[in-house]
CSV table of C-alpha atoms in Angstrom, one decimal:
chain,number,residue,atom,x,y,z
A,30,GLU,CA,0.2,-19.5,-15.1
A,31,PRO,CA,-2.8,-17.4,-16.1
A,32,GLU,CA,-2.3,-13.7,-15.6
A,33,VAL,CA,-4.3,-10.5,-15.6
A,34,THR,CA,-3.4,-8.3,-18.6
A,35,GLN,CA,-3.9,-4.6,-18.9
A,36,THR,CA,-3.7,-2.3,-21.9
A,37,PRO,CA,-2.3,0.1,-22.7
A,38,SER,CA,0.7,0.2,-20.4
A,39,HIS,CA,0.9,3.9,-20.7
A,40,GLN,CA,-1.8,6.4,-21.7
A,41,VAL,CA,-1.3,10.1,-22.1
A,42,THR,CA,-4.4,12.3,-22.4
A,43,GLN,CA,-5.4,15.9,-22.1
A,44,MET,CA,-7.5,17.2,-19.3
A,45,GLY,CA,-11.2,16.9,-20.0
A,46,GLN,CA,-10.8,14.0,-22.3
A,47,GLU,CA,-12.3,10.6,-21.8
A,48,VAL,CA,-10.1,7.5,-21.3
A,49,ILE,CA,-10.9,3.8,-21.2
A,50,LEU,CA,-8.5,1.5,-19.4
A,51,ARG,CA,-8.8,-2.1,-20.4
A,52,CYS,CA,-8.2,-5.3,-18.5
A,53,VAL,CA,-8.5,-9.0,-19.2
A,54,PRO,CA,-8.9,-10.8,-15.9
A,55,ILE,CA,-8.1,-14.4,-15.3
A,56,SER,CA,-10.7,-16.4,-17.1
A,57,ASN,CA,-12.4,-18.3,-14.3
A,58,HIS,CA,-12.3,-15.5,-11.8
A,59,LEU,CA,-15.5,-14.0,-10.5
A,60,TYR,CA,-14.5,-10.8,-8.7
A,61,PHE,CA,-12.9,-7.8,-10.4
A,62,TYR,CA,-11.3,-4.7,-9.0
A,63,TRP,CA,-9.7,-1.5,-9.9
A,64,TYR,CA,-7.1,0.2,-7.7
A,65,ARG,CA,-5.0,3.2,-8.3
A,66,GLN,CA,-1.6,4.4,-7.0
A,67,ILE,CA,-0.6,8.0,-7.3
A,68,LEU,CA,3.2,8.2,-7.7
A,69,GLY,CA,4.9,7.6,-4.3
A,70,GLN,CA,1.6,6.9,-2.5
A,71,LYS,CA,-0.3,3.9,-1.3
A,72,VAL,CA,-2.5,1.6,-3.3
A,73,GLU,CA,-6.1,2.9,-3.2
A,74,PHE,CA,-9.2,0.9,-3.7
A,75,LEU,CA,-11.6,2.2,-6.4
A,76,VAL,CA,-14.2,-0.3,-7.1
A,77,SER,CA,-15.1,-4.0,-6.9
A,78,PHE,CA,-17.4,-5.8,-9.4
A,79,TYR,CA,-19.2,-9.0,-9.1
A,80,ASN,CA,-22.1,-10.7,-10.9
A,81,ASN,CA,-22.2,-7.9,-13.5
A,82,GLU,CA,-22.6,-5.1,-11.0
A,83,ILE,CA,-20.6,-2.9,-8.7
A,84,SER,CA,-20.4,-4.4,-5.3
A,85,GLU,CA,-18.5,-1.7,-3.6
A,86,LYS,CA,-16.9,1.6,-4.5
A,87,SER,CA,-14.7,4.1,-2.7
A,88,GLU,CA,-15.1,7.9,-2.3
A,89,ILE,CA,-12.6,8.3,-5.2
A,90,PHE,CA,-15.0,6.5,-7.5
A,91,ASP,CA,-17.3,9.4,-8.3
A,92,ASP,CA,-19.7,10.1,-11.2
A,93,GLN,CA,-16.7,10.6,-13.5
A,94,PHE,CA,-15.8,6.9,-13.2
A,95,SER,CA,-17.6,3.9,-14.5
A,96,VAL,CA,-16.8,0.2,-15.0
A,97,GLU,CA,-18.1,-2.3,-17.5
A,98,ARG,CA,-17.7,-5.9,-18.4
A,99,PRO,CA,-18.9,-5.7,-22.0
A,100,ASP,CA,-18.2,-9.3,-22.9
A,101,GLY,CA,-17.1,-12.4,-21.1
A,102,SER,CA,-13.4,-11.4,-21.0
A,103,ASN,CA,-12.8,-7.6,-20.7
A,104,PHE,CA,-13.2,-5.4,-17.7
A,105,THR,CA,-12.9,-1.7,-18.4
A,106,LEU,CA,-12.5,1.5,-16.4
A,107,LYS,CA,-13.8,4.7,-18.0
A,108,ILE,CA,-13.0,8.2,-16.8
A,109,ARG,CA,-15.3,10.6,-18.5
A,110,SER,CA,-13.5,13.9,-18.1
A,111,THR,CA,-10.0,13.5,-16.9
A,112,LYS,CA,-8.5,15.8,-14.3
A,113,LEU,CA,-4.8,16.4,-13.6
A,114,GLU,CA,-5.2,14.6,-10.3
A,115,ASP,CA,-6.3,11.5,-12.1
A,116,SER,CA,-2.7,10.9,-13.1
A,117,ALA,CA,-1.7,7.7,-11.5
A,118,MET,CA,-1.0,4.0,-12.1
A,119,TYR,CA,-4.2,2.1,-12.4
A,120,PHE,CA,-4.2,-1.6,-11.5
A,121,CYS,CA,-6.8,-4.1,-12.4
A,122,ALA,CA,-7.1,-7.2,-10.3
A,123,SER,CA,-9.2,-10.4,-10.2
A,124,ARG,CA,-10.0,-13.0,-7.7
A,125,GLY,CA,-11.5,-16.5,-7.8
A,126,GLY,CA,-14.7,-17.2,-6.0
A,127,GLY,CA,-15.5,-19.5,-3.2
A,128,THR,CA,-13.3,-18.5,-0.3
A,129,TYR,CA,-12.3,-15.2,1.2
A,130,ASN,CA,-8.6,-16.3,1.4
A,131,SER,CA,-8.1,-16.4,-2.3
A,132,PRO,CA,-5.6,-13.7,-3.2
A,133,LEU,CA,-6.0,-10.9,-5.7
A,134,HIS,CA,-4.1,-11.3,-8.9
A,135,PHE,CA,-2.9,-8.0,-10.3
A,136,GLY,CA,-2.0,-6.8,-13.8
A,137,ASN,CA,1.1,-4.7,-14.4
A,138,GLY,CA,-1.0,-1.6,-14.5
A,139,THR,CA,-1.7,1.3,-16.8
A,140,ARG,CA,0.2,4.5,-16.2
A,141,LEU,CA,-2.2,7.4,-16.9
A,142,THR,CA,-0.7,10.8,-17.4
A,143,VAL,CA,-3.2,13.7,-17.7
A,144,THR,CA,-1.6,16.9,-19.1
B,20,ALA,CA,-14.2,-3.2,9.7
B,21,GLN,CA,-10.9,-4.5,8.6
B,22,SER,CA,-7.6,-2.5,8.2
B,23,VAL,CA,-3.9,-2.9,8.3
B,24,THR,CA,-1.2,-0.7,9.6
B,25,GLN,CA,2.4,-0.9,8.4
B,26,LEU,CA,4.9,0.6,10.8
B,27,GLY,CA,7.8,2.3,9.0
B,28,SER,CA,7.4,3.6,5.5
B,29,HIS,CA,11.1,3.1,4.8
B,30,VAL,CA,13.3,0.3,6.0
B,31,SER,CA,17.0,0.0,5.2
B,32,VAL,CA,19.1,-3.2,5.8
B,33,SER,CA,22.5,-4.3,4.8
B,34,GLU,CA,22.9,-7.1,2.4
B,35,GLY,CA,22.8,-10.4,4.3
B,36,ALA,CA,21.0,-8.9,7.3
B,37,LEU,CA,17.6,-9.8,8.7
B,38,VAL,CA,14.6,-8.2,7.1
B,39,LEU,CA,11.7,-7.4,9.3
B,40,LEU,CA,8.7,-5.5,7.9
B,41,ARG,CA,5.9,-4.9,10.4
B,42,CYS,CA,2.1,-5.2,9.8
B,43,ASN,CA,-0.7,-5.0,12.4
B,44,TYR,CA,-4.2,-5.7,11.5
B,45,SER,CA,-7.6,-4.8,12.8
B,46,SER,CA,-10.5,-7.1,12.2
B,47,SER,CA,-13.8,-8.0,13.8
B,48,VAL,CA,-13.7,-11.5,12.3
B,49,PRO,CA,-10.9,-13.9,11.7
B,50,PRO,CA,-8.8,-12.2,9.1
B,51,TYR,CA,-7.2,-13.4,5.9
B,52,LEU,CA,-3.9,-11.7,5.5
B,53,PHE,CA,-1.5,-11.2,2.6
B,54,TRP,CA,1.8,-9.7,1.7
B,55,TYR,CA,2.4,-8.3,-1.7
B,56,VAL,CA,5.6,-7.0,-3.3
B,57,GLN,CA,5.9,-4.3,-5.9
B,58,TYR,CA,9.1,-4.0,-7.9
B,59,PRO,CA,9.7,-0.7,-9.7
B,60,ASN,CA,7.3,-0.1,-12.6
B,61,GLN,CA,5.5,-3.4,-12.0
B,62,GLY,CA,2.2,-4.6,-10.6
B,63,LEU,CA,1.7,-6.2,-7.2
B,64,GLN,CA,2.9,-9.8,-6.8
B,65,LEU,CA,1.7,-12.1,-4.1
B,66,LEU,CA,4.4,-13.1,-1.6
B,67,LEU,CA,2.4,-15.2,0.8
B,68,LYS,CA,-1.0,-15.5,2.4
B,69,TYR,CA,-2.3,-16.5,5.8
B,70,THR,CA,-5.3,-18.9,5.6
B,71,SER,CA,-5.6,-20.1,9.2
B,72,ALA,CA,-4.0,-23.5,8.3
B,73,ALA,CA,-0.7,-22.6,10.0
B,74,THR,CA,0.5,-19.5,11.9
B,75,LEU,CA,3.9,-19.5,10.2
B,76,VAL,CA,3.5,-19.0,6.5
B,77,LYS,CA,6.3,-19.4,4.0
B,78,GLY,CA,6.3,-17.5,0.7
B,79,ILE,CA,8.4,-17.0,-2.3
B,80,ASN,CA,11.9,-15.7,-2.4
B,81,GLY,CA,12.7,-16.9,1.1
B,82,PHE,CA,10.2,-14.7,2.9
B,83,GLU,CA,7.9,-15.8,5.7
B,84,ALA,CA,5.4,-14.3,8.0
B,85,GLU,CA,4.0,-15.3,11.4
B,86,PHE,CA,0.4,-14.7,12.4
B,87,LYS,CA,0.1,-13.7,16.0
B,88,LYS,CA,-3.4,-13.3,17.1
B,89,SER,CA,-2.5,-12.0,20.6
B,90,GLU,CA,-0.5,-9.2,19.0
B,91,THR,CA,-2.8,-8.8,16.0
B,92,SER,CA,0.4,-8.9,13.9
B,93,PHE,CA,1.5,-10.4,10.7
B,94,HIS,CA,5.2,-9.3,10.3
B,95,LEU,CA,7.2,-10.3,7.3
B,96,THR,CA,10.7,-11.6,7.7
B,97,LYS,CA,13.6,-12.9,5.7
B,98,PRO,CA,16.8,-14.2,7.4
B,99,SER,CA,19.2,-12.7,4.8
B,100,ALA,CA,18.5,-9.8,2.6
B,101,HIS,CA,19.5,-9.8,-1.1
B,102,MET,CA,19.9,-6.8,-3.3
B,103,SER,CA,17.1,-8.0,-5.4
B,104,ASP,CA,14.7,-7.7,-2.4
B,105,ALA,CA,14.7,-3.9,-2.8
B,106,ALA,CA,11.0,-3.1,-3.5
B,107,GLU,CA,7.8,-1.8,-2.0
B,108,TYR,CA,6.0,-4.3,0.3
B,109,PHE,CA,2.3,-4.1,1.1
B,110,CYS,CA,0.4,-5.9,3.8
B,111,ALA,CA,-3.3,-6.5,3.1
B,112,VAL,CA,-6.4,-7.9,4.8
B,113,SER,CA,-9.3,-9.5,3.1
B,114,SER,CA,-12.8,-8.6,4.0
B,115,SER,CA,-15.5,-11.2,3.9
B,116,MET,CA,-18.2,-8.7,3.2
B,117,ARG,CA,-21.5,-9.9,1.8
B,118,THR,CA,-20.7,-8.8,-1.7
B,119,GLY,CA,-17.7,-6.5,-1.6
B,120,ASN,CA,-15.0,-9.1,-1.0
B,121,GLN,CA,-12.7,-6.2,-0.7
B,122,PHE,CA,-9.0,-6.1,0.1
B,123,TYR,CA,-7.6,-3.4,2.3
B,124,PHE,CA,-3.9,-2.5,1.8
B,125,GLY,CA,-1.5,-0.9,4.1
B,126,THR,CA,0.4,2.2,3.1
B,127,GLY,CA,3.4,0.2,2.1
B,128,THR,CA,7.0,-0.2,3.3
B,129,SER,CA,9.9,0.6,0.9
B,130,LEU,CA,12.8,-1.7,1.5
B,131,THR,CA,16.3,-0.6,0.6
B,132,VAL,CA,19.2,-3.1,0.7
B,133,ILE,CA,22.6,-1.6,1.2
B,134,PRO,CA,25.5,-3.5,-0.3
């Protein structure tokens, strides 16, 4: 069964550094998402992406965050200048088009640790 | 606007006992509802989804959920808990927004199974 893949599985970075988290969504999916989960807390929506543009973003997704689909397969999340509070598990997800009852398919996440 | 509320952030049951995880939704339109499971250090895996075809939905690993419109509920049940069911469970509702196509997650319920 096709799956969403995320790399790296764990990323350690220093405060103020830029990080890029990478995702390969399921190939025929049209909607792409980033969520994050701070340790012990709920899954929080960051951004959704459709037709090569952001369709919705949360308050968390400020100017320090950006997303890109540079080619037909990758979907990236960039944090320009990381802060300690950006430490979290970041999940990429994708979804097929056509109906609103199609579920999200999640990757296994990238654990970002900002020191 | 759509949202879900999960009552009980932690639930403990004995092995072999009934599992009941509660989820109530709020939606101005007919909702599409989902349950996801997250095992330690893993991504979110779809357990089951409600698509309006049937009010009682069967999922993987012996779980099922019943959609009750009158109670705006979509509780998750399993007749007999296994040790392997210990995980975090998330209820989610899908928004049929014009472009966002966003999922809204509950805060999660951590299930502990006592031997």
